[in-house]
Coordinates of C-alpha atoms and ligand atoms in Angstrom, one line a residue:
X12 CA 166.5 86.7 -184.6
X13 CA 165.2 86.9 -187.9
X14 CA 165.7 85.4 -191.3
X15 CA 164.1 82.3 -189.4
X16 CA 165.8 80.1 -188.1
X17 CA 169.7 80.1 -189.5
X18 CA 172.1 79.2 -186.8
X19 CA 173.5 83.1 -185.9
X20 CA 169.9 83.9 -185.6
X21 CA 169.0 81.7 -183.1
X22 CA 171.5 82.6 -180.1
X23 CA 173.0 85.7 -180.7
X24 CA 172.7 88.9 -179.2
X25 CA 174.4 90.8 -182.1
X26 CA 171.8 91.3 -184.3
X27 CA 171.0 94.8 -185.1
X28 CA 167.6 96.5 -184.6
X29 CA 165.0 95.7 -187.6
X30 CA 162.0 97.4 -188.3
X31 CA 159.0 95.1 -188.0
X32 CA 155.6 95.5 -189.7
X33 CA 152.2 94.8 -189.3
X34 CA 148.8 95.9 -191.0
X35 CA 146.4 96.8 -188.4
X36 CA 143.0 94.9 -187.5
X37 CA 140.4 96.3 -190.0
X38 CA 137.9 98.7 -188.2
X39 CA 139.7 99.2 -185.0
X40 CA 142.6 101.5 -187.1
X41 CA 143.5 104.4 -184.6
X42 CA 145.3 106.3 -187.1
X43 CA 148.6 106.0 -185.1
X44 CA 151.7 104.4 -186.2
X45 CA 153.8 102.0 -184.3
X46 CA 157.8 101.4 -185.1
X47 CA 159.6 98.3 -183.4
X48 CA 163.0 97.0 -183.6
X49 CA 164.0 94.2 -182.2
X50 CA 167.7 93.2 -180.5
X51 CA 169.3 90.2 -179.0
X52 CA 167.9 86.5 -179.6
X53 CA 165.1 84.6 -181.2
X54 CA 162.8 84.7 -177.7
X55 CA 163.7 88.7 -178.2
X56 CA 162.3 88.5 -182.1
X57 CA 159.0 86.3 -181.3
X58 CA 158.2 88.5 -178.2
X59 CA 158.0 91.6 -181.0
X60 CA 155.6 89.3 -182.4
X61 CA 153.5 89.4 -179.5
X62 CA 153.9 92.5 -178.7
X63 CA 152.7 93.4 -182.4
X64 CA 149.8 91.3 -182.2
X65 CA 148.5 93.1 -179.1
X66 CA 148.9 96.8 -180.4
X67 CA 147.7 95.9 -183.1
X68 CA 144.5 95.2 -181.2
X69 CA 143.9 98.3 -180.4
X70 CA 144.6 99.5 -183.5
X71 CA 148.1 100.3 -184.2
X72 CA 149.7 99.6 -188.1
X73 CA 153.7 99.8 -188.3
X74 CA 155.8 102.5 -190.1
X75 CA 159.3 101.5 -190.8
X76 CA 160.6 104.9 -190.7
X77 CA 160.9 105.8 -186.7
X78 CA 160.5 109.7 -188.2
X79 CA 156.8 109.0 -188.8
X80 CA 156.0 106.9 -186.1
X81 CA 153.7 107.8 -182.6
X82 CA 155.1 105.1 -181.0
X83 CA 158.8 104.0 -181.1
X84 CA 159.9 100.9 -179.5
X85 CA 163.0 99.1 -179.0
X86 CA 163.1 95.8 -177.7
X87 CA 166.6 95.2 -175.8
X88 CA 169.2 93.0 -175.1
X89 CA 171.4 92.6 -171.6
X90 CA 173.7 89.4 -172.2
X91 CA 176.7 91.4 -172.9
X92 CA 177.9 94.9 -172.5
X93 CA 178.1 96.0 -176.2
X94 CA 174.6 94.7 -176.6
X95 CA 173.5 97.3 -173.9
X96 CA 175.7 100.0 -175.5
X97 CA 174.1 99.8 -179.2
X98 CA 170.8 100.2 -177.6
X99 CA 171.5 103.5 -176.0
X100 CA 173.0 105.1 -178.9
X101 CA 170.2 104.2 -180.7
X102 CA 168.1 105.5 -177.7
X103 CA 169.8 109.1 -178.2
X104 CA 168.9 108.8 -182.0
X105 CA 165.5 108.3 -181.7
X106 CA 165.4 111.4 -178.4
X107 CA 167.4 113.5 -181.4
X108 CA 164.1 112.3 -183.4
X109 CA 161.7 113.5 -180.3
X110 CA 162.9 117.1 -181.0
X111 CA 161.4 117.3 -184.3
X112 CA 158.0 115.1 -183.4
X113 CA 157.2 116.1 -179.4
X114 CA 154.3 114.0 -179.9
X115 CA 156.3 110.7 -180.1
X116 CA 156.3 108.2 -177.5
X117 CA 159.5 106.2 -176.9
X118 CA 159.6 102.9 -175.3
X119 CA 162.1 100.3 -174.2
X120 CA 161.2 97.0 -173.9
X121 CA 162.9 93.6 -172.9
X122 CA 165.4 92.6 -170.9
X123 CA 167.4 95.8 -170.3
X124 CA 164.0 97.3 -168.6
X125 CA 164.2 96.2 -165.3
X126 CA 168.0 97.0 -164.1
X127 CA 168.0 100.4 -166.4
X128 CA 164.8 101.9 -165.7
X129 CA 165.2 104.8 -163.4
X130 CA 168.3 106.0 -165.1
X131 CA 166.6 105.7 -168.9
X132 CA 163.4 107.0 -167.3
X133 CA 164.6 110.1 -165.0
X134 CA 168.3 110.0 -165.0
X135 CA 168.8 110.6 -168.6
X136 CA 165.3 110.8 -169.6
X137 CA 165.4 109.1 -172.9
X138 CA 162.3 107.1 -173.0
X139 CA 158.5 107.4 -171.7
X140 CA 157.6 104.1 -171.2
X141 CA 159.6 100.8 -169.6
X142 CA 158.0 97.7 -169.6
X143 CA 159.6 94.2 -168.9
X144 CA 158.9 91.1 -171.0
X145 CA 156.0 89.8 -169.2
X146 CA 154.0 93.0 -169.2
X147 CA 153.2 93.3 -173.1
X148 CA 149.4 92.8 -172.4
X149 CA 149.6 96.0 -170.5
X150 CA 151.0 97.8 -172.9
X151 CA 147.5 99.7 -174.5
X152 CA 146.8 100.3 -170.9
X153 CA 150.7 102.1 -170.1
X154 CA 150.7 104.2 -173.8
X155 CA 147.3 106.1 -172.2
X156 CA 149.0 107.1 -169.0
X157 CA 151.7 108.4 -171.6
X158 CA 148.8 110.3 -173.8
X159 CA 148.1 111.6 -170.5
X160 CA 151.1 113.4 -169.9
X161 CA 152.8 110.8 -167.0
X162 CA 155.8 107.9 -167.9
X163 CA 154.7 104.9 -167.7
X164 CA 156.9 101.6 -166.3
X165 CA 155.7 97.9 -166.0
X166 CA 158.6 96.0 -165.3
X167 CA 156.5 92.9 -162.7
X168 CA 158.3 89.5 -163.8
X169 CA 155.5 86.8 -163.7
X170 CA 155.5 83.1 -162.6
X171 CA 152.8 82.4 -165.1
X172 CA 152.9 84.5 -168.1
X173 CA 153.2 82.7 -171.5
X174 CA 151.4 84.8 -173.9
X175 CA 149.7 81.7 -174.8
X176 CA 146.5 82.8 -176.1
X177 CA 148.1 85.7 -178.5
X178 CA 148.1 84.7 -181.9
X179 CA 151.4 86.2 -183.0
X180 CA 151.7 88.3 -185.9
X181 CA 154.0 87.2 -188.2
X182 CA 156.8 89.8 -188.8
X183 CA 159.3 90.3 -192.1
X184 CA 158.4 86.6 -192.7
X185 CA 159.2 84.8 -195.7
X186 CA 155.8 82.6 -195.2
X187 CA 158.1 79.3 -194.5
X188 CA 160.1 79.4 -191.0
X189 CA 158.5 80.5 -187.7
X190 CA 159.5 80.6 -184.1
X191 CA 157.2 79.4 -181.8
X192 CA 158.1 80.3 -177.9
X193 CA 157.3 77.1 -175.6
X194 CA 158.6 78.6 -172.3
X195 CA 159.9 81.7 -170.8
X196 CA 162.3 82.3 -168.1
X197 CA 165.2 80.7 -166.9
X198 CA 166.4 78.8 -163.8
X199 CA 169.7 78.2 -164.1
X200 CA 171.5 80.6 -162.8
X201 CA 174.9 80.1 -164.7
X202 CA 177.1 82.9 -162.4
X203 CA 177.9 84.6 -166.2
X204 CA 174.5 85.1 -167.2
X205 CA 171.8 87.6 -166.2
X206 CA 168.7 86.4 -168.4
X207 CA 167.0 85.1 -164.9
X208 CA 166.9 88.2 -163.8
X209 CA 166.2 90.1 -166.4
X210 CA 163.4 87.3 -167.8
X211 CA 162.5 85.1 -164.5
X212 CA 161.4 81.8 -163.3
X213 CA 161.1 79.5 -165.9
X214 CA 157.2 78.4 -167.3
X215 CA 156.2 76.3 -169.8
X216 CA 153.4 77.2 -172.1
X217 CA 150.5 75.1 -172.4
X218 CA 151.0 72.0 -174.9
X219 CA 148.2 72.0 -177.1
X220 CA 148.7 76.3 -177.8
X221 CA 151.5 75.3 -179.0
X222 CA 150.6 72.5 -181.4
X223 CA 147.5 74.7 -182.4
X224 CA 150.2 77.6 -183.0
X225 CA 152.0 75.1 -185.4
X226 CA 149.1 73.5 -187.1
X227 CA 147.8 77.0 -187.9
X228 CA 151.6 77.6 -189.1
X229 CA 151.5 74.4 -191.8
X230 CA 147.7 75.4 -193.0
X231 CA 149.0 78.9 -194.1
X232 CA 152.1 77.4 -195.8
X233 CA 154.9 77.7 -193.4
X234 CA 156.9 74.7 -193.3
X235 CA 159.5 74.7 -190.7
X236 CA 158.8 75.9 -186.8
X237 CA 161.8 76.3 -184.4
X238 CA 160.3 75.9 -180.6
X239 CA 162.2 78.0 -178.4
X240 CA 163.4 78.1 -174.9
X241 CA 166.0 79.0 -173.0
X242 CA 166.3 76.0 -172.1
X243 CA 163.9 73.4 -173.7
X244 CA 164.7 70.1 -172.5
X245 CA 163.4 71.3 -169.0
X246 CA 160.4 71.9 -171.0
X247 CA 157.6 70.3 -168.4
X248 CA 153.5 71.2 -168.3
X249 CA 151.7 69.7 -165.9
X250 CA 147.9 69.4 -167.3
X251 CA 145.5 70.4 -164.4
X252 CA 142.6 67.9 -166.6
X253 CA 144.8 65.7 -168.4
X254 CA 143.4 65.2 -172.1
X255 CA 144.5 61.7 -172.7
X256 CA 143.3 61.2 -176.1
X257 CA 144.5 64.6 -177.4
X258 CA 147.8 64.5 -175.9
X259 CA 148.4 61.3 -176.9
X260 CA 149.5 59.5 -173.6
X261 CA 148.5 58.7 -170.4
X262 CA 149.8 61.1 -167.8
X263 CA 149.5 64.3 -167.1
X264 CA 152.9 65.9 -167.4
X265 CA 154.1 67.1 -171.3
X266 CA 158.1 66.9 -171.5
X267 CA 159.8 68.1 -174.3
X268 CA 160.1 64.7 -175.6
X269 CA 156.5 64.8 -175.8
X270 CA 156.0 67.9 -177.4
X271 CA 158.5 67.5 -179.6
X272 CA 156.5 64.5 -180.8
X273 CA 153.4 66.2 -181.2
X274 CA 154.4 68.8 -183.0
X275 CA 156.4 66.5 -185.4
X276 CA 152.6 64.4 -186.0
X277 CA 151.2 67.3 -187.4
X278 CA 152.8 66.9 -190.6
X279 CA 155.8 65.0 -192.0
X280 CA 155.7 68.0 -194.0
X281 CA 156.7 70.8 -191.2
X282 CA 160.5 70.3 -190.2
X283 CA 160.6 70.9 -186.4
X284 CA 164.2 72.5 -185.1
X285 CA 164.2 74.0 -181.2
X286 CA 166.7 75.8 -179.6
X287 CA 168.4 75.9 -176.9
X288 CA 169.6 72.7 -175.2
X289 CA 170.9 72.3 -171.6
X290 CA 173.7 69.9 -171.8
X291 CA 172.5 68.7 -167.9
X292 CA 168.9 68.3 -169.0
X293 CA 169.3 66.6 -172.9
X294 CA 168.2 63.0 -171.8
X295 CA 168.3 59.9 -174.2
X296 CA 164.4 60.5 -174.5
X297 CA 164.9 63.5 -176.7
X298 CA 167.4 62.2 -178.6
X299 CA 165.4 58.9 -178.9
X300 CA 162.6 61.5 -180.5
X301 CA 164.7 63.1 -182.6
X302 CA 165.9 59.9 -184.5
X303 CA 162.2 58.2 -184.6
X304 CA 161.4 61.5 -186.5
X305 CA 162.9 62.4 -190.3
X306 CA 161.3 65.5 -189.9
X307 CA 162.8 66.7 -186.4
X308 CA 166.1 67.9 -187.5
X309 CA 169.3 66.1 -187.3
X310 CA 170.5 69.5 -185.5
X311 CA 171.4 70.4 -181.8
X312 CA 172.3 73.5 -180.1
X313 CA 174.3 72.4 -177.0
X314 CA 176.5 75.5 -175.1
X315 CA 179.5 73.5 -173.8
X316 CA 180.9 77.6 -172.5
X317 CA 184.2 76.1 -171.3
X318 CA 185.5 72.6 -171.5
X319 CA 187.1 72.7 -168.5
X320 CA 185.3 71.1 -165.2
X321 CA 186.4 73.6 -162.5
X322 CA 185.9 76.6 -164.7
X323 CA 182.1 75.6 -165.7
X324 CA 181.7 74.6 -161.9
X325 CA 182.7 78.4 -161.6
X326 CA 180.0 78.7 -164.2
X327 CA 177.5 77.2 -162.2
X328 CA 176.4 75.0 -165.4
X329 CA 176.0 71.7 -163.2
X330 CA 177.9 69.6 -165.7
X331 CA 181.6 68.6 -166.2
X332 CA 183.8 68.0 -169.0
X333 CA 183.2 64.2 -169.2
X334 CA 179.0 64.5 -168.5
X335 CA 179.2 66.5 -171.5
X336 CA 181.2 64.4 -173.7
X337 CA 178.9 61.4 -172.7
X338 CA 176.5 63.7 -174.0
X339 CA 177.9 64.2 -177.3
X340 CA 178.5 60.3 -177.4
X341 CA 175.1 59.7 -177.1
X342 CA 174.1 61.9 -179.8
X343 CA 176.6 60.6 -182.2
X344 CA 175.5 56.7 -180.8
X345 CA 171.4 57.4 -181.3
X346 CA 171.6 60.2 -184.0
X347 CA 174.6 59.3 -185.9
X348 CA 174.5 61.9 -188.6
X349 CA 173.8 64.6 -186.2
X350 CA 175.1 68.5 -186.4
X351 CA 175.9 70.2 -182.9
X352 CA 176.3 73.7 -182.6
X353 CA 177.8 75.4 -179.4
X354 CA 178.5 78.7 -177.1
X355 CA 181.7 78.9 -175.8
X356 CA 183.0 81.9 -173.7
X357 CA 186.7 82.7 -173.4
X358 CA 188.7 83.9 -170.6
X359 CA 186.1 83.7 -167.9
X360 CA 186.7 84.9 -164.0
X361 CA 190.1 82.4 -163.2
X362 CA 190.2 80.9 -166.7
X363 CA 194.4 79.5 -167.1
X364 CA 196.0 78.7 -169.8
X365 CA 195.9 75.1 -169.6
X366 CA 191.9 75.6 -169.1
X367 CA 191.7 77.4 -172.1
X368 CA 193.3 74.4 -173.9
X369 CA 190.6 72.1 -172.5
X370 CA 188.2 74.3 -174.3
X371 CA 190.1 73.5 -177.7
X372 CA 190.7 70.4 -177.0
X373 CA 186.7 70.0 -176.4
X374 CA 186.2 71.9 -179.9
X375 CA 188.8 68.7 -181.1
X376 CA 186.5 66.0 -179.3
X377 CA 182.7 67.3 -180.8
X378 CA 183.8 69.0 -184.2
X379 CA 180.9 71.4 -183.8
X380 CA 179.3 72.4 -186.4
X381 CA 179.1 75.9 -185.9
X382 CA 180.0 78.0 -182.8
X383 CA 179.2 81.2 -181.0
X384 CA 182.2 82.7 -179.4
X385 CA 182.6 85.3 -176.9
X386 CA 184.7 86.8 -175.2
X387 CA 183.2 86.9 -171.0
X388 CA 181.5 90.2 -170.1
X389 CA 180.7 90.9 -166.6
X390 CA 176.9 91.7 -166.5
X391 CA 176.0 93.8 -162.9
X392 CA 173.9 91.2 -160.4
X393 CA 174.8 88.0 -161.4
X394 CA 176.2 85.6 -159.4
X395 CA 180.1 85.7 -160.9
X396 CA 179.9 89.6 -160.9
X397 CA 179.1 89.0 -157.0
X398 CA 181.2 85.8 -156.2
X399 CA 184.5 86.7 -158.6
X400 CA 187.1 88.9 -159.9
X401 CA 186.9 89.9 -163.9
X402 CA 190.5 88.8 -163.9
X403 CA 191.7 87.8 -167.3
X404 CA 193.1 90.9 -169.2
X405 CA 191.0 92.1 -171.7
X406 CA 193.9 90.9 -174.6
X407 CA 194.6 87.8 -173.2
X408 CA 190.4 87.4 -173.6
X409 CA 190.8 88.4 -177.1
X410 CA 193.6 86.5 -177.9
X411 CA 191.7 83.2 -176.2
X412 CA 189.0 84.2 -178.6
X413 CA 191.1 84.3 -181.5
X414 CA 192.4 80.6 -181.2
X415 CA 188.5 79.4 -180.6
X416 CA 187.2 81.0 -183.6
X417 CA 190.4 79.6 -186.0
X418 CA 189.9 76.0 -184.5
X419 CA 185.9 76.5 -185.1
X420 CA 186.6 77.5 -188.5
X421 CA 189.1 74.5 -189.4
X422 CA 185.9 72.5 -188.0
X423 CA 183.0 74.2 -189.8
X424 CA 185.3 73.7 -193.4
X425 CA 185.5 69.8 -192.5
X426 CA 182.1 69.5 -191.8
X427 CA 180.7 71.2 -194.8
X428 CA 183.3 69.2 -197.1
X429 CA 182.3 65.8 -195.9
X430 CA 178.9 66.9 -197.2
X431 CA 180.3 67.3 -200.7
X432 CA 179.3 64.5 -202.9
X433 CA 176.4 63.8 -200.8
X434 CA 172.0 64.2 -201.7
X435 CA 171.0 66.5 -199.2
X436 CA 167.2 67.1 -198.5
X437 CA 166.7 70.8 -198.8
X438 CA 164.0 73.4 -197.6
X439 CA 163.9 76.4 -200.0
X440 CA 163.2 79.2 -198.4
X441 CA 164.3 81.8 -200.9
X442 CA 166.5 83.3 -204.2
X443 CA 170.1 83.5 -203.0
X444 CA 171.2 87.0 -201.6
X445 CA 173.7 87.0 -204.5
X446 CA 171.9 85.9 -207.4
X447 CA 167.7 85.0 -208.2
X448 CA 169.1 82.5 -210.5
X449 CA 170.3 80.5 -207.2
X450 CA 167.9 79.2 -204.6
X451 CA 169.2 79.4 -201.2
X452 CA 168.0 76.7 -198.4
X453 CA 168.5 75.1 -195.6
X454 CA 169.7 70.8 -195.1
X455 CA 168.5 68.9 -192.4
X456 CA 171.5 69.8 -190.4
X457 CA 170.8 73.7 -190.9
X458 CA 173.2 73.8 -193.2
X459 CA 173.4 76.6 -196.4
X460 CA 172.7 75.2 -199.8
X461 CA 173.0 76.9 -202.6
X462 CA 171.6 75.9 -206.4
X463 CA 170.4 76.7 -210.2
X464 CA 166.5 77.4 -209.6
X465 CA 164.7 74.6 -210.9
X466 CA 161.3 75.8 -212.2
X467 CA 159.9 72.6 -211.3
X468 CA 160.6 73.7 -207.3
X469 CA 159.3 76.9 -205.4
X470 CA 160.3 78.7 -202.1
X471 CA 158.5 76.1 -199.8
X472 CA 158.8 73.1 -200.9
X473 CA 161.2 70.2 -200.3
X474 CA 164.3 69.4 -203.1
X475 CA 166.7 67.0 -203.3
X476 CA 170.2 68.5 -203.9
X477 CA 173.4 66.7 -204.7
X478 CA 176.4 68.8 -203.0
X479 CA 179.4 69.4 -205.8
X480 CA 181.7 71.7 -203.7
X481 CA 181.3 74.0 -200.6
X482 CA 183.0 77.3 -198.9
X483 CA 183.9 77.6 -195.4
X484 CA 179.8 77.4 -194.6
X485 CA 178.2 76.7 -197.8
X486 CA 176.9 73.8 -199.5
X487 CA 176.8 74.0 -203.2
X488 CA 175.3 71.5 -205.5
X489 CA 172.4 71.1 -208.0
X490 CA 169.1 69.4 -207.7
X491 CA 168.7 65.6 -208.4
X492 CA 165.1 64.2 -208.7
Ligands
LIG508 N1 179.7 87.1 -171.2 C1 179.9 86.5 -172.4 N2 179.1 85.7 -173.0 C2 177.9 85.5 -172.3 N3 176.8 84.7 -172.7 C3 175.9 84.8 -171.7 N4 176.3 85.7 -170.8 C4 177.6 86.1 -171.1 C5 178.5 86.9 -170.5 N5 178.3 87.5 -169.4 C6 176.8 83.8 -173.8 C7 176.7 82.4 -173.4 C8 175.3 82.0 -173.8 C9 175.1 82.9 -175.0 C10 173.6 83.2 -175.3 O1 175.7 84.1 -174.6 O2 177.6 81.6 -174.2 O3 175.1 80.7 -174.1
LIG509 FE1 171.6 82.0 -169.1 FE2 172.4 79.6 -168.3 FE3 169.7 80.1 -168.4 FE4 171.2 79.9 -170.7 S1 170.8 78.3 -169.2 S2 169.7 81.5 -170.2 S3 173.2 80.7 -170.1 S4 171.2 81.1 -167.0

């Protein structure tokens, strides 16, 4: 989710649709023109990558105007209701579209395929084509049955599919963060969630793809990757001919540990960051990683959802309230200047009051970072739609939420001031949106700094920058050599 890799682009279905480009493969043009936009998380934003990079094998280029397109896609987003309903209305727009171009073909991809493809399909016939996120490679293959005149739906969930082969093209990049996908799937099965159905059984993707992926990403000049997962400390490849000497050790398994530590060797140069952790499955090994390396990021992810042991039982997230917080101890013990970031849903199935408080009191014990709140939706098929009532008033949800996100904010404007006075290493990835006499990047931590461009220092490259004063999420300072 796309200016790369800034925290409410990482895990967050609300970002809007945006247009993706790519040039097409000289000599195989086919004079049509493809339009993509993308909803939901990162995993949603790198699979428009892939499929990009497979169109644009057969010869597809991009328009950003869906009026001039042939082929109109929209990849989708299930995790909460509102999600859903942006992507039909946007559905209708681009059918209002249809009227004036017949000839248009309009597809709906991702994770809303599956569960709403007979109604898009014949119901309200708003699309042509349905395909699921491990079908992309037959997408040439589904467009021709549309050319001839029948819709077209792949929606088959694999057990092996990881796209790992597909060189994926880089979309609206800025040349200096990537995502790199390292697994697909989920088996988790938290009641609230429906991305195993809607994305499957987890797989990891072969190790040394992925390193390749990321060398290839340093030689052209990017240099920060995010790996992403739903869940990547359960990251695990099992090597059918283990390469040793490549791999760097002696068995045949990769876990994330591992790969985490091959793909910081490839350069002190190329700041790793990965996204998401599973509180149950973040071992000391990781963490152990993380503080051997200055260029894996002082920065974890970890959804806590409710701080209250019977209400994440009810979750189905295997933890309780004190695994988590001897979670959070052992971060702060092995990586002591470490940022954590969190998910936290409010006012789910049987949620009290005095639940709720545990919640806050959790956001007192961690001082996240950064959060992502929500309010619980009730997605059809999963387990708590099946097993529980929706039973918490919509306002008393709200109001839940309200309290979450003031505490989260108190935290955020604590833990950017005790960076004030401080030398932060900073990635520059860019002019600040308000000015292009400010460079914007990004500290170790993922957090926002702001400063005077130094014509000494371009987008790319590494600065040292001593923070003089910050806003509620902004580091401010000027560079120090
Ligand atoms: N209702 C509200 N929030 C949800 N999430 C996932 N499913 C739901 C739901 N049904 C949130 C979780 C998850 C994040 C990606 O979205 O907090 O970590
Ligand atoms: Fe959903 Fe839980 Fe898997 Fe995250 S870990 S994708 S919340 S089932």
């Amino acid at each position: 989710m796309i200016d790369l890799a800034i925290p409410d682009k990482t895990h967050d279905e609300e970002r809007q649709g945006e247009a993706l480009m790519l040039e097409p493969v000289v000599g195989k043009n086919n004079g049509r023109k493809l339009y993509i936009e993308s909803y939901g998380c990162a995993m949603n934003f790198s699979d428009s990558e892939i499929v990009a990079s497979i169109l644009q094998d057969s010869g597809f280029e991009t328009t950003k105007d869906f009026n001039n397109a042939d082929v109109v896609f929209i990849n989708t987003c299930s995790i909460r209701e509102n999600a859903e309903v942006r992507v039909r209305n946007r559905l209708k727009e681009f059918k209002a579209a249809k009227t004036s171009n017949p000839g248009m073909i309009v597809g709906v991809l991702g994770c809303m395929a599956e569960r709403l493809k007979s109604k898009f399909l014949e119901e309200e016939k708003l699309v042509d084509v349905v395909v699921g996120p491990d079908a992309y490679r037959d997408l040439p293959n589904l467009i021709d049955t549309v050319d001839g005149g029948q819709k077209a739906v792949n929606v088959l969930l694999s057990r092996e599919e990881t796209y790992a082969d597909i060189n994926p093209v880089r979309l609206n990049t800025n040349g200096i963060n990537a995502f790199v996908s390292i697994m697909r799937g989920c088996d988790n099965m938290c009641s609230f969630c429906v991305v195993p159905f809607t994305r499957g059984r987890e797989r990891s993707r072969e190790p040394l793809s992925i390193v390749k992926e990321c060398t290839d990403l340093f030689n052209a000049g990017y240099r920060e990757v995010t790996l992403l997962g739903q869940n990547v400390d359960s990251y695990k490849y099992k090597a059918e001919s283990p390469e040793p000497e490549v791999l760097n050790q002696d068995v045949k398994t990769t876990t994330f540990a591992n790969l985490l530590e091959m793909v910081a060797q490839i350069s002190p140069e190329l700041r790793v960051r990965f996204s998401t952790s599973h509180p149950k499955d973040i071992l000391d090994d990781v963490l152990y990683t993380i503080a051997k390396y200055d260029n894996i990021c002082n920065y974890i992810h970890l959804p806590v959802q409710s701080g209250n042991s019977r209400v994440l039982e009810l979750m189905n997230r295997t933890y309780d309230r004190e695994w988590y917080m001897e979670r959070v101890d052992a971060i702060r013990r092995i990586i002591p200047d470490c940022a954590i970031s969190t998910d936290i849903i409010t006012g789910f199935c049987t949620e009290t009051e005095e639940e709720h408080q545990e919640t806050l009191s959790m956001m007192d014990y961690v001082q996240y970072d950064f959060a992502y709140m929500f309010m619980y939706s009730e997605r059809p098929g999963t387990l708590a739609a099946k097993r529980y009532a929706d039973d918490i008033p919509e306002e008393v949800k709200a109001r839940r939420l309200k309290e979450v996100i003031a505490k989260q904010q108190h935290y955020s404007h604590v833990n950017t001031q005790r960076e004030v006075g401080k030398v932060q290493r900073v990635l520059i990835e860019g002019f600040s949106k308000k000015s292009d006499k400010d460079y914007a990047g990004r500290s170790d931590k993922n957090a926002m700094v702001i400063f005077p461009v130094d014509e000494r220092y371009k987008p790319g490259q590494y600065a040292n920058v001593l923070v003089e004063r910050c806003t509620t999420a902004t580091l401010i300072g000027h560079i120090v050599d």
